[in-house]
Amino acid sequence: APAKAKKIPSKGNKVELSSDGEVEEASWEMEEEEDGSSEEMVDDYGASSSEEEELLPIEKAALKQKPDRGGLSEDDSEEEEEEEVAEKAVEEASRQKMGQKEEESSDLQLNLDIDEQFKLPTTEQIEKEDILFISVCDSLTVFLPAEPPDLHVIHQRIKGNMEVLQDFAVKREEGRTRQEYLALLRQDMAAYYSYSDFLLMKLMDIFPLPELINFLEANEVPRPVTIRTNTLKTRRRDLAQALINRGVNLDPLGKWSKTGLVIYDSSVPIGATPEYLAGHYMLQGASSLLPVMALAPQENEHILDMCCAPGGKTSYIAQLMKNTGMILANDSNAERLRSVVGNLHRLGVTNAVVSNCDGRQFPKVCSYLLWAVLGGFDRVLLDAPCSGTGVISKDPAVKTNKDEKDILRCAHLQKELILSAIDSVNAASETGGYIVYCTCSVMVEENEWVVDYALKKRNVRLVATGLDFGKEGFTRFKDRRFHPSLKSTRRFYPHTHNMDGFFIAKFKKFSNAIPQAQKEPAVEAATPSAVPDTVTEPQPKRKKVEGSKVDKEQKLPQPALKKRHSLQAQRRPLKA
């Protein structure tokens, strides 16, 4: 019986049909041979036809076409050649990649060798980088570097220099001092990270060298976007679900915060969602939540936010107080108060009063309101103006536009503000008497120095902030020694806590009296034997004065003397 020919279309077959239909005839002949001698058919790998049944239809079609390669058309042969050429190209590309990997590995090995044998650059190499081209045109001098700096070379030099400084006694070059290595490191970091020499010197005094590199690297990356749930209008769970439905990828901020959410990415603008416009959340950095948590406001208290703009901390205080009590939101900049008023209205805050006053003069200007009406504040939050060295990722201009005068100017202003904040608090408050001082700076002059100054000038002491994380404040810095209680202050860094650099200190006021400058006791303590003399000193002075009066009376003429004695006799009864 003749074999029945059945045409099965080969799915996924890349071979195109020719115009005369040669490929179709070949496939028909293949089907006939399959039906007639299926038992004798063996594939290239020696598998029987029973194994062939397990193959996919695409693989079966490929096996059918292998015996008839000779009968394929010219187009098919051209396609085979193209496939072979493509395979060769793939092989060559893989070989090239392997060669590149070997070259990279050799380069890495060379770099390791260079790092192990790090040596300070010669004076000629330094001169090449430091030589400046000067052009003068109409009294205009332009300074340009002779060669642009190679950042890759500088980065490798920083790594090698760091390794030498960490084990200086073993890896240092003979005849070289540590100061030379540090000067080169500071110069390279200034070129690589674009910092001023002044700011790098300050940061090198604060951080150890490995931690300094981490701090500088963290400042090159923006901090995560965080929001604070407004519990006056919604719950965090409901807000998170609403934002997820709008295509926002988010997570809880951390175990330490019950209201914070961190935003990873979003398909909609976070500052323009219906939830934002309705006041369900506030765009606020994670570090800005910490001062309010340290302040721990209670319901029905009187609280002063001395530098309140743009209103994030003020609204958080109102949220914790559940719109009870009274908050005085003060700021010296009238333009910034507009954003405060807008945020308070949007978030539904009803217990806040906004004022425009200089914080340094607040106890004097508002003394009647402060003591006669309010009886002093229970708590004060002072987020003082600072140099901004903790938020360099937000404002890179801080890298180069700050100098010693700016730091000292900020420190002087902060000292005036903190004394004013302490004077505004009532130490006799039943629930309060606390002051929280915070800055977004990492400079010691603006943080521990100011706190130590306040401890000496007012009747306050430092207490625990109530925050479970953060690094302790400095009790000693270079040649300065601060009060031991500064261990209770907290520092936050971008490379450690993934938030803006921040400093927080919490005071407890125990007396409303202002201590006077104690100059006389210091002299008495230096000379204790002089104490009885100070008591008996006025008596001999009086004798000398009386004797001088007698001498003057004796010099008076006789009639005048009689008249004076008579007047004195008349005044005696009156004195008695």
Coordinates of C-alpha atoms in Angstrom, one line a residue:
A1 CA 0.0 0.0 0.0
P2 CA 1.4 3.3 -0.8
A3 CA 2.4 5.5 2.1
K4 CA 0.1 8.3 2.9
A5 CA 1.7 11.6 2.6
K6 CA 0.8 14.2 5.3
K7 CA 2.1 17.7 5.2
I8 CA 2.9 19.0 8.7
P9 CA 3.9 22.7 8.9
S10 CA 7.1 23.2 10.8
K11 CA 6.4 25.9 13.4
G12 CA 9.4 28.2 14.1
N13 CA 11.2 27.0 11.0
K14 CA 13.4 29.9 9.8
V15 CA 13.9 28.4 6.2
E16 CA 11.9 30.4 3.7
L17 CA 9.9 28.7 1.0
S18 CA 11.3 29.2 -2.5
S19 CA 9.2 30.4 -5.4
D20 CA 9.2 27.0 -7.2
G21 CA 8.3 25.0 -4.1
E22 CA 11.3 22.8 -3.9
V23 CA 11.3 22.8 -0.1
E24 CA 7.7 21.7 -0.1
E25 CA 8.5 18.6 -2.2
A26 CA 11.4 17.8 0.0
S27 CA 9.1 17.8 3.1
W28 CA 6.6 15.6 1.3
E29 CA 9.3 13.0 0.5
M30 CA 10.5 13.1 4.1
E31 CA 7.1 12.2 5.4
E32 CA 6.9 9.2 3.0
E33 CA 10.3 7.9 4.1
E34 CA 9.3 8.4 7.8
D35 CA 6.2 6.3 7.4
G36 CA 7.9 3.5 5.4
S37 CA 11.1 3.1 7.4
S38 CA 10.5 4.7 10.8
E39 CA 12.1 1.8 12.6
E40 CA 15.4 2.1 10.8
M41 CA 15.7 5.8 11.3
V42 CA 18.5 6.9 13.6
D43 CA 19.5 10.4 14.6
D44 CA 23.0 11.8 14.6
Y45 CA 23.5 11.1 18.3
G46 CA 22.4 7.4 18.0
A47 CA 19.0 7.9 19.5
S48 CA 16.1 5.7 18.3
S49 CA 12.8 6.8 17.0
S50 CA 11.2 6.2 20.4
E51 CA 13.3 9.0 21.8
E52 CA 12.4 11.1 18.8
E53 CA 8.8 11.0 19.9
E54 CA 9.8 13.0 23.0
L55 CA 11.2 15.8 21.0
L56 CA 9.4 19.1 20.5
P57 CA 7.8 19.8 17.1
I58 CA 10.5 22.4 16.2
E59 CA 13.3 19.8 16.9
K60 CA 11.5 17.2 14.8
A61 CA 11.2 19.6 11.9
A62 CA 15.0 20.3 12.2
L63 CA 15.7 16.6 12.1
K64 CA 13.6 16.1 8.9
Q65 CA 15.5 18.8 7.1
K66 CA 19.0 17.5 7.9
P67 CA 19.1 14.6 5.3
D68 CA 17.9 16.9 2.5
R69 CA 20.4 19.6 2.8
G70 CA 21.7 18.8 -0.6
G71 CA 18.4 19.5 -2.2
L72 CA 18.0 23.0 -0.7
S73 CA 17.7 26.0 -2.8
E74 CA 20.4 28.7 -3.3
D75 CA 18.6 31.0 -0.9
D76 CA 18.9 28.3 1.9
S77 CA 22.6 27.8 1.2
E78 CA 23.1 31.6 1.5
E79 CA 21.2 31.6 4.8
E80 CA 23.5 28.7 6.1
E81 CA 26.5 30.8 5.2
E82 CA 25.1 33.8 7.0
E83 CA 24.5 31.7 10.1
E84 CA 28.0 30.4 10.0
V85 CA 29.4 33.9 9.7
A86 CA 27.2 35.0 12.6
E87 CA 28.5 32.1 14.7
K88 CA 32.1 33.1 13.9
A89 CA 31.3 36.7 14.8
V90 CA 29.9 35.6 18.2
E91 CA 33.0 33.5 18.8
E92 CA 35.3 36.4 18.0
A93 CA 33.3 38.7 20.3
S94 CA 33.5 36.2 23.1
R95 CA 37.3 36.0 22.6
Q96 CA 37.6 39.7 22.6
K97 CA 35.6 39.9 25.9
M98 CA 37.9 37.3 27.4
G99 CA 40.9 39.3 26.3
Q100 CA 39.4 42.5 27.8
K101 CA 38.8 40.6 31.1
E102 CA 42.4 39.4 31.1
E103 CA 43.6 42.9 30.4
E104 CA 41.4 44.3 33.2
S105 CA 42.6 41.7 35.6
S106 CA 46.2 42.6 34.7
D107 CA 45.4 46.3 35.2
L108 CA 43.9 45.5 38.6
Q109 CA 47.0 43.6 39.5
L110 CA 49.1 46.5 38.4
N111 CA 47.0 48.8 40.5
L112 CA 47.4 46.6 43.5
D113 CA 51.1 46.6 43.0
I114 CA 51.1 50.4 42.7
D115 CA 49.0 50.6 45.9
E116 CA 51.3 48.3 47.7
Q117 CA 54.3 50.4 46.7
F118 CA 52.7 53.8 47.1
K119 CA 55.2 56.6 47.1
L120 CA 54.7 60.3 47.3
P121 CA 54.8 62.1 43.9
T122 CA 58.0 63.9 43.1
T123 CA 58.2 67.7 43.0
E124 CA 58.1 67.7 39.2
Q125 CA 54.8 65.7 39.1
I126 CA 53.3 68.1 41.7
E127 CA 54.5 71.1 39.7
K128 CA 52.8 69.7 36.5
E129 CA 49.5 69.7 38.4
D130 CA 50.0 73.0 40.2
I131 CA 51.6 75.1 37.4
L132 CA 49.2 77.8 36.4
F133 CA 48.9 79.6 33.0
I134 CA 48.7 83.3 33.5
S135 CA 47.3 85.6 30.8
V136 CA 47.0 89.3 31.3
C137 CA 44.7 91.3 29.1
D138 CA 43.6 94.9 30.0
S139 CA 44.5 94.4 33.7
L140 CA 42.7 91.0 33.7
T141 CA 44.5 88.0 35.0
V142 CA 43.2 84.5 34.3
F143 CA 44.6 81.5 36.1
L144 CA 44.1 78.2 34.3
P145 CA 45.7 74.8 35.2
A146 CA 48.3 73.6 32.8
E147 CA 46.8 70.1 32.6
P148 CA 43.3 69.0 33.6
P149 CA 43.5 66.7 36.7
D150 CA 43.1 62.9 36.1
L151 CA 40.5 61.9 38.6
H152 CA 41.3 58.2 38.2
V153 CA 44.9 58.8 39.2
I154 CA 43.9 61.1 42.1
H155 CA 41.4 58.4 43.3
Q156 CA 44.1 55.7 43.2
R157 CA 46.5 58.0 45.0
I158 CA 44.0 58.7 47.8
K159 CA 43.6 54.9 48.3
G160 CA 47.3 54.3 48.5
N161 CA 47.8 57.3 50.8
M162 CA 45.1 56.0 53.1
E163 CA 46.7 52.6 53.3
V164 CA 50.1 54.1 54.2
L165 CA 48.5 56.4 56.9
Q166 CA 46.7 53.5 58.5
D167 CA 50.0 51.6 59.0
F168 CA 52.4 54.5 58.8
A169 CA 55.3 53.0 60.7
V170 CA 55.6 50.0 58.3
K171 CA 54.5 51.4 54.9
R172 CA 55.9 55.0 55.0
E173 CA 58.6 56.1 52.7
E174 CA 61.9 56.8 54.3
G175 CA 62.6 60.4 55.0
R176 CA 59.0 61.4 54.7
T177 CA 56.9 62.8 57.6
R178 CA 53.2 62.2 58.3
Q179 CA 52.4 65.8 57.7
E180 CA 53.6 65.4 54.1
Y181 CA 51.2 62.5 53.5
L182 CA 48.4 64.4 55.2
A183 CA 49.0 67.5 53.1
L184 CA 48.9 65.4 49.9
L185 CA 45.8 63.6 51.0
R186 CA 44.0 66.9 51.7
Q187 CA 45.1 68.3 48.4
D188 CA 43.8 65.2 46.5
M189 CA 40.5 65.1 48.3
A190 CA 40.0 68.8 47.6
A191 CA 40.5 68.1 43.9
Y192 CA 38.5 64.9 43.8
Y193 CA 35.5 66.0 45.9
S194 CA 35.6 69.7 45.1
Y195 CA 35.9 71.0 48.7
S196 CA 37.7 74.0 50.0
D197 CA 40.9 73.5 51.9
F198 CA 39.4 75.2 55.0
L199 CA 36.4 72.8 55.2
L200 CA 38.5 69.7 54.6
M201 CA 40.8 70.7 57.5
K202 CA 37.8 71.1 59.8
L203 CA 36.4 67.7 58.7
M204 CA 39.7 66.0 59.2
D205 CA 39.7 67.2 62.8
I206 CA 36.3 65.8 63.4
F207 CA 36.4 62.4 61.6
P208 CA 39.0 59.7 61.5
L209 CA 40.4 59.3 58.0
P210 CA 38.5 56.1 56.9
E211 CA 35.2 57.6 58.2
L212 CA 36.0 60.9 56.5
I213 CA 36.1 59.2 53.1
N214 CA 32.7 57.6 53.8
F215 CA 31.3 61.0 54.9
L216 CA 32.5 62.6 51.7
E217 CA 31.1 59.8 49.5
A218 CA 27.8 60.0 51.3
N219 CA 27.5 63.7 50.5
E220 CA 27.7 62.9 46.8
V221 CA 24.5 60.8 47.0
P222 CA 21.1 62.4 47.7
R223 CA 19.2 61.3 50.9
P224 CA 16.0 59.2 50.5
V225 CA 12.8 61.1 50.1
T226 CA 10.7 60.8 53.3
I227 CA 7.3 62.0 54.3
R228 CA 5.5 62.3 57.6
T229 CA 1.9 61.2 58.1
N230 CA -0.4 63.8 59.5
T231 CA -2.3 61.9 62.1
L232 CA -4.7 64.8 62.6
K233 CA -6.3 63.7 59.3
T234 CA -5.4 60.1 58.5
R235 CA -3.5 57.0 59.6
R236 CA -0.2 55.8 58.2
R237 CA -1.7 52.6 57.0
D238 CA -4.4 54.3 55.1
L239 CA -2.0 56.8 53.6
A240 CA 0.4 54.1 52.5
Q241 CA -2.4 52.1 50.8
A242 CA -3.6 55.3 49.0
L243 CA -0.2 56.1 47.7
I244 CA 0.5 52.5 46.6
N245 CA -2.6 52.6 44.6
R246 CA -1.2 55.7 42.8
G247 CA 2.0 53.9 41.8
V248 CA 4.2 54.9 44.7
N249 CA 6.9 52.5 46.0
L250 CA 7.3 53.1 49.7
D251 CA 8.2 51.5 53.0
P252 CA 8.0 52.5 56.7
L253 CA 10.8 54.8 57.7
G254 CA 12.0 52.7 60.6
K255 CA 11.1 51.3 64.0
W256 CA 11.9 54.5 65.7
S257 CA 9.2 56.5 63.8
K258 CA 5.5 55.7 63.9
T259 CA 4.6 58.3 61.2
G260 CA 7.4 58.3 58.7
L261 CA 7.4 56.7 55.2
V262 CA 10.4 56.5 52.8
I263 CA 9.7 56.9 49.1
Y264 CA 11.8 54.9 46.7
D265 CA 10.2 55.8 43.4
S266 CA 6.9 57.2 42.2
S267 CA 5.0 57.5 38.9
V268 CA 3.3 60.7 40.2
P269 CA 4.8 63.8 41.7
I270 CA 4.9 63.3 45.5
G271 CA 4.3 67.1 46.1
A272 CA 1.1 67.3 44.0
T273 CA -1.0 64.3 44.9
P274 CA -4.6 64.7 46.1
E275 CA -3.4 63.4 49.5
Y276 CA -0.7 66.0 49.8
L277 CA -3.1 68.8 48.8
A278 CA -5.6 67.5 51.4
G279 CA -2.9 67.7 54.1
H280 CA -2.6 64.0 54.7
Y281 CA 1.2 64.2 54.8
M282 CA 4.2 66.5 54.9
L283 CA 7.4 66.3 52.9
Q284 CA 10.0 66.3 55.6
G285 CA 13.5 64.9 56.1
A286 CA 14.0 62.0 58.5
S287 CA 16.4 64.0 60.6
S288 CA 13.8 66.8 61.1
L289 CA 11.6 64.4 63.0
L290 CA 14.2 63.8 65.7
P291 CA 14.2 67.2 67.5
V292 CA 10.4 67.0 68.0
M293 CA 10.6 63.5 69.3
A294 CA 13.3 64.7 71.7
L295 CA 11.1 67.6 72.8
A296 CA 8.2 65.2 73.6
P297 CA 5.5 67.8 73.8
Q298 CA 2.5 67.1 76.0
E299 CA -1.2 68.1 75.6
N300 CA -2.4 71.5 76.8
E301 CA 1.2 72.9 77.1
H302 CA 2.5 76.2 75.9
I303 CA 5.4 75.6 73.5
L304 CA 7.6 78.0 71.6
D305 CA 9.2 77.2 68.2
M306 CA 11.7 80.0 68.0
C307 CA 12.9 79.4 64.4
C308 CA 9.9 77.7 62.8
A309 CA 10.1 78.1 59.0
P310 CA 9.0 76.3 56.9
G311 CA 6.7 74.7 59.5
G312 CA 7.4 71.0 59.4
K313 CA 8.4 70.8 63.1
T314 CA 5.6 73.1 64.2
S315 CA 3.0 71.0 62.5
Y316 CA 4.5 67.8 64.0
I317 CA 4.3 69.4 67.5
A318 CA 0.7 70.2 66.9
Q319 CA 0.1 66.7 65.8
L320 CA 1.6 65.2 69.0
M321 CA -0.4 67.7 71.1
K322 CA -3.6 66.8 69.2
N323 CA -4.4 70.4 68.5
T324 CA -4.5 71.3 72.2
G325 CA -2.6 73.9 74.2
M326 CA -0.9 76.7 72.3
I327 CA 2.1 76.8 70.0
L328 CA 3.9 80.1 69.2
A329 CA 5.6 79.7 65.8
N330 CA 8.2 82.5 65.5
D331 CA 10.6 83.4 62.8
S332 CA 12.7 86.5 62.1
N333 CA 12.2 86.2 58.3
A334 CA 8.7 87.5 57.2
E335 CA 9.0 86.0 53.7
R336 CA 9.5 82.5 55.1
L337 CA 6.5 82.8 57.3
R338 CA 4.2 82.6 54.3
S339 CA 5.1 79.0 53.8
V340 CA 4.5 78.4 57.5
V341 CA 1.0 79.8 57.3
G342 CA 0.3 77.8 54.2
N343 CA 1.5 74.5 55.6
L344 CA -0.4 75.0 58.9
H345 CA -3.7 75.7 57.1
R346 CA -3.2 72.7 54.7
L347 CA -2.4 70.3 57.6
G348 CA -5.3 71.4 59.7
V349 CA -3.3 72.9 62.6
T350 CA -5.6 75.1 64.8
N351 CA -3.6 75.7 68.0
A352 CA -0.7 77.7 66.5
V353 CA 0.0 81.5 66.6
V354 CA 2.5 82.8 64.1
S355 CA 4.8 85.8 65.0
N356 CA 7.6 87.7 63.3
C357 CA 10.2 88.6 65.9
D358 CA 13.9 88.5 66.4
G359 CA 14.6 85.5 68.6
R360 CA 17.5 87.2 70.4
Q361 CA 15.1 89.9 71.7
F362 CA 12.1 87.7 72.3
P363 CA 12.2 87.6 76.1
K364 CA 12.5 91.4 76.2
V365 CA 10.0 92.4 73.5
C366 CA 7.4 89.8 74.5
S367 CA 8.0 89.9 78.2
Y368 CA 4.4 90.9 79.1
L369 CA 2.9 88.2 76.8
L370 CA 5.5 85.7 78.0
W371 CA 5.1 86.0 81.8
A372 CA 1.9 88.0 82.5
V373 CA -0.3 86.2 80.1
L374 CA 1.3 82.8 79.5
G375 CA 3.4 82.5 82.6
G376 CA 6.4 81.3 80.6
F377 CA 6.6 78.5 78.1
D378 CA 6.7 74.9 79.1
R379 CA 9.0 73.8 76.3
V380 CA 11.1 75.6 73.6
L381 CA 12.4 74.2 70.4
L382 CA 15.4 76.0 68.9
D383 CA 16.4 74.9 65.4
A384 CA 19.2 77.4 65.1
P385 CA 20.5 78.9 61.8
C386 CA 23.8 77.2 61.0
S387 CA 26.5 76.7 58.3
G388 CA 24.7 73.7 56.7
T389 CA 27.7 71.4 56.7
G390 CA 25.3 68.5 57.5
V391 CA 23.2 69.0 54.4
I392 CA 25.9 69.2 51.7
S393 CA 24.0 66.7 49.5
K394 CA 21.2 69.2 49.3
D395 CA 23.4 72.3 48.9
P396 CA 26.8 71.5 47.3
A397 CA 27.7 75.2 47.4
V398 CA 28.6 74.7 51.1
K399 CA 31.7 72.8 49.9
T400 CA 33.4 76.0 48.9
N401 CA 31.6 79.1 50.1
K402 CA 32.2 78.7 53.9
D403 CA 35.2 80.0 55.8
E404 CA 36.2 80.7 59.4
K405 CA 34.3 83.9 59.7
D406 CA 31.0 82.2 58.6
I407 CA 31.4 79.5 61.3
L408 CA 32.2 82.0 64.0
R409 CA 29.4 84.3 63.0
C410 CA 26.9 81.4 63.2
A411 CA 28.3 80.3 66.5
H412 CA 27.9 83.8 68.0
L413 CA 24.3 84.0 66.8
Q414 CA 23.5 80.6 68.2
K415 CA 24.8 81.5 71.6
E416 CA 22.5 84.5 71.7
L417 CA 19.5 82.5 70.6
I418 CA 20.1 79.7 73.1
L419 CA 20.3 82.1 76.0
S420 CA 17.1 83.7 74.8
A421 CA 15.4 80.3 74.5
I422 CA 16.4 79.4 78.0
D423 CA 15.1 82.7 79.4
S424 CA 11.7 82.0 77.8
V425 CA 11.1 78.8 79.7
N426 CA 9.5 78.6 83.1
A427 CA 11.5 76.4 85.3
A428 CA 8.5 76.0 87.7
S429 CA 6.4 74.3 85.0
E430 CA 4.7 71.2 86.2
T431 CA 5.2 69.2 83.1
G432 CA 8.0 71.0 81.2
G433 CA 10.9 73.3 81.7
Y434 CA 12.8 71.7 78.7
I435 CA 14.7 73.2 75.8
V436 CA 15.8 71.3 72.7
Y437 CA 18.7 72.8 70.7
C438 CA 19.5 71.4 67.3
T439 CA 21.4 72.3 64.1
C440 CA 22.0 70.7 60.7
S441 CA 25.8 71.2 61.1
V442 CA 28.6 68.9 62.1
M443 CA 31.0 71.7 63.3
V444 CA 32.0 71.5 66.9
E445 CA 32.0 75.3 67.1
E446 CA 28.2 75.3 66.4
N447 CA 27.2 72.4 68.6
E448 CA 29.2 71.3 71.7
W449 CA 30.8 74.7 72.0
V450 CA 27.4 76.5 72.1
V451 CA 25.9 73.9 74.5
D452 CA 28.9 74.2 76.9
Y453 CA 28.5 78.0 76.8
A454 CA 24.8 77.7 77.8
L455 CA 25.7 75.4 80.7
K456 CA 28.0 78.1 82.1
K457 CA 25.7 81.0 81.6
R458 CA 22.3 79.7 82.8
N459 CA 20.9 77.4 85.4
V460 CA 20.3 74.4 83.1
R461 CA 21.6 70.9 82.9
L462 CA 21.7 68.3 80.1
V463 CA 19.3 65.4 80.1
A464 CA 18.8 62.3 77.8
T465 CA 17.2 63.0 74.5
G466 CA 15.2 59.8 74.5
L467 CA 16.6 58.7 71.1
D468 CA 17.9 55.2 71.0
F469 CA 20.4 55.7 68.2
G470 CA 22.9 58.3 67.2
K471 CA 26.5 59.0 68.2
E472 CA 27.5 60.7 71.4
G473 CA 28.6 64.3 71.4
F474 CA 32.2 65.3 72.0
T475 CA 33.4 65.9 75.5
R476 CA 36.9 66.9 74.2
F477 CA 38.0 68.3 70.9
K478 CA 41.6 69.2 70.2
D479 CA 42.7 71.4 73.1
R480 CA 39.2 72.1 74.4
R481 CA 37.5 70.2 77.2
F482 CA 33.7 70.3 77.5
H483 CA 31.3 69.4 80.3
P484 CA 31.1 65.5 80.8
S485 CA 27.3 65.6 80.5
L486 CA 27.7 66.4 76.7
K487 CA 27.8 62.6 76.3
S488 CA 23.9 62.8 76.4
T489 CA 23.8 64.9 73.2
R490 CA 23.4 63.1 69.9
R491 CA 25.1 63.4 66.5
F492 CA 23.6 61.9 63.3
Y493 CA 25.7 61.5 60.1
P494 CA 24.7 60.7 56.5
H495 CA 27.2 57.9 56.1
T496 CA 26.1 56.2 59.3
H497 CA 22.3 56.8 59.6
N498 CA 21.5 57.6 55.9
M499 CA 20.0 61.0 56.9
D500 CA 21.2 64.6 57.0
G501 CA 23.9 65.5 59.4
F502 CA 22.2 66.7 62.6
F503 CA 23.0 67.6 66.2
I504 CA 20.5 67.5 69.1
A505 CA 20.8 68.5 72.8
K506 CA 18.1 68.6 75.4
F507 CA 18.3 70.9 78.5
K508 CA 16.3 70.9 81.7
K509 CA 16.0 74.4 83.4
F510 CA 16.0 74.2 87.2
S511 CA 15.9 77.9 88.2
N512 CA 14.6 81.1 86.6
A513 CA 17.4 83.1 88.2
I514 CA 20.1 84.3 85.9
P515 CA 23.5 83.7 87.5
Q516 CA 25.8 86.7 87.7
A517 CA 29.3 86.9 86.5
Q518 CA 31.3 85.5 89.4
K519 CA 34.5 87.5 89.3
E520 CA 34.9 88.4 93.0
P521 CA 34.5 84.8 94.3
A522 CA 37.3 83.7 91.9
V523 CA 39.6 86.3 93.5
E524 CA 38.6 85.3 97.0
A525 CA 39.3 81.7 96.2
A526 CA 42.7 82.6 94.9
T527 CA 43.6 84.5 98.2
P528 CA 41.5 83.1 101.1
S529 CA 43.6 85.0 103.7
A530 CA 42.2 88.3 102.3
V531 CA 38.6 87.6 103.4
P532 CA 38.9 89.1 107.0
D533 CA 40.8 92.1 105.7
T534 CA 38.0 93.0 103.3
V535 CA 35.6 93.2 106.4
T536 CA 37.9 95.5 108.5
E537 CA 39.1 97.6 105.6
P538 CA 36.2 100.3 105.7
Q539 CA 36.9 101.2 109.4
P540 CA 40.4 102.8 109.0
K541 CA 39.1 104.5 105.8
R542 CA 36.4 106.2 107.8
K543 CA 38.9 107.4 110.4
K544 CA 41.0 108.9 107.7
V545 CA 38.0 110.7 106.3
E546 CA 36.9 112.0 109.7
G547 CA 40.4 113.2 110.4
S548 CA 40.5 115.0 107.1
K549 CA 37.1 116.7 108.1
V550 CA 38.6 117.9 111.4
D551 CA 41.6 119.3 109.6
K552 CA 39.3 121.2 107.3
E553 CA 37.2 122.5 110.3
Q554 CA 40.3 123.8 112.0
K555 CA 41.3 125.7 108.9
L556 CA 37.9 127.5 108.9
P557 CA 37.7 131.1 110.3
Q558 CA 36.3 131.5 113.9
P559 CA 32.8 133.0 113.1
A560 CA 32.1 130.4 110.5
L561 CA 33.2 127.6 112.9
K562 CA 30.8 128.8 115.6
K563 CA 27.9 129.0 113.2
R564 CA 28.6 125.4 112.0
H565 CA 28.6 124.0 115.5
S566 CA 25.3 125.7 116.3
L567 CA 23.7 124.2 113.2
Q568 CA 25.0 120.7 114.2
A569 CA 23.6 121.1 117.7
Q570 CA 20.1 121.9 116.3
R571 CA 20.2 118.8 114.0
R572 CA 21.1 116.3 116.7
P573 CA 17.6 116.0 118.2
L574 CA 16.2 115.4 114.8
K575 CA 18.6 112.6 114.2
A576 CA 17.7 111.0 117.6

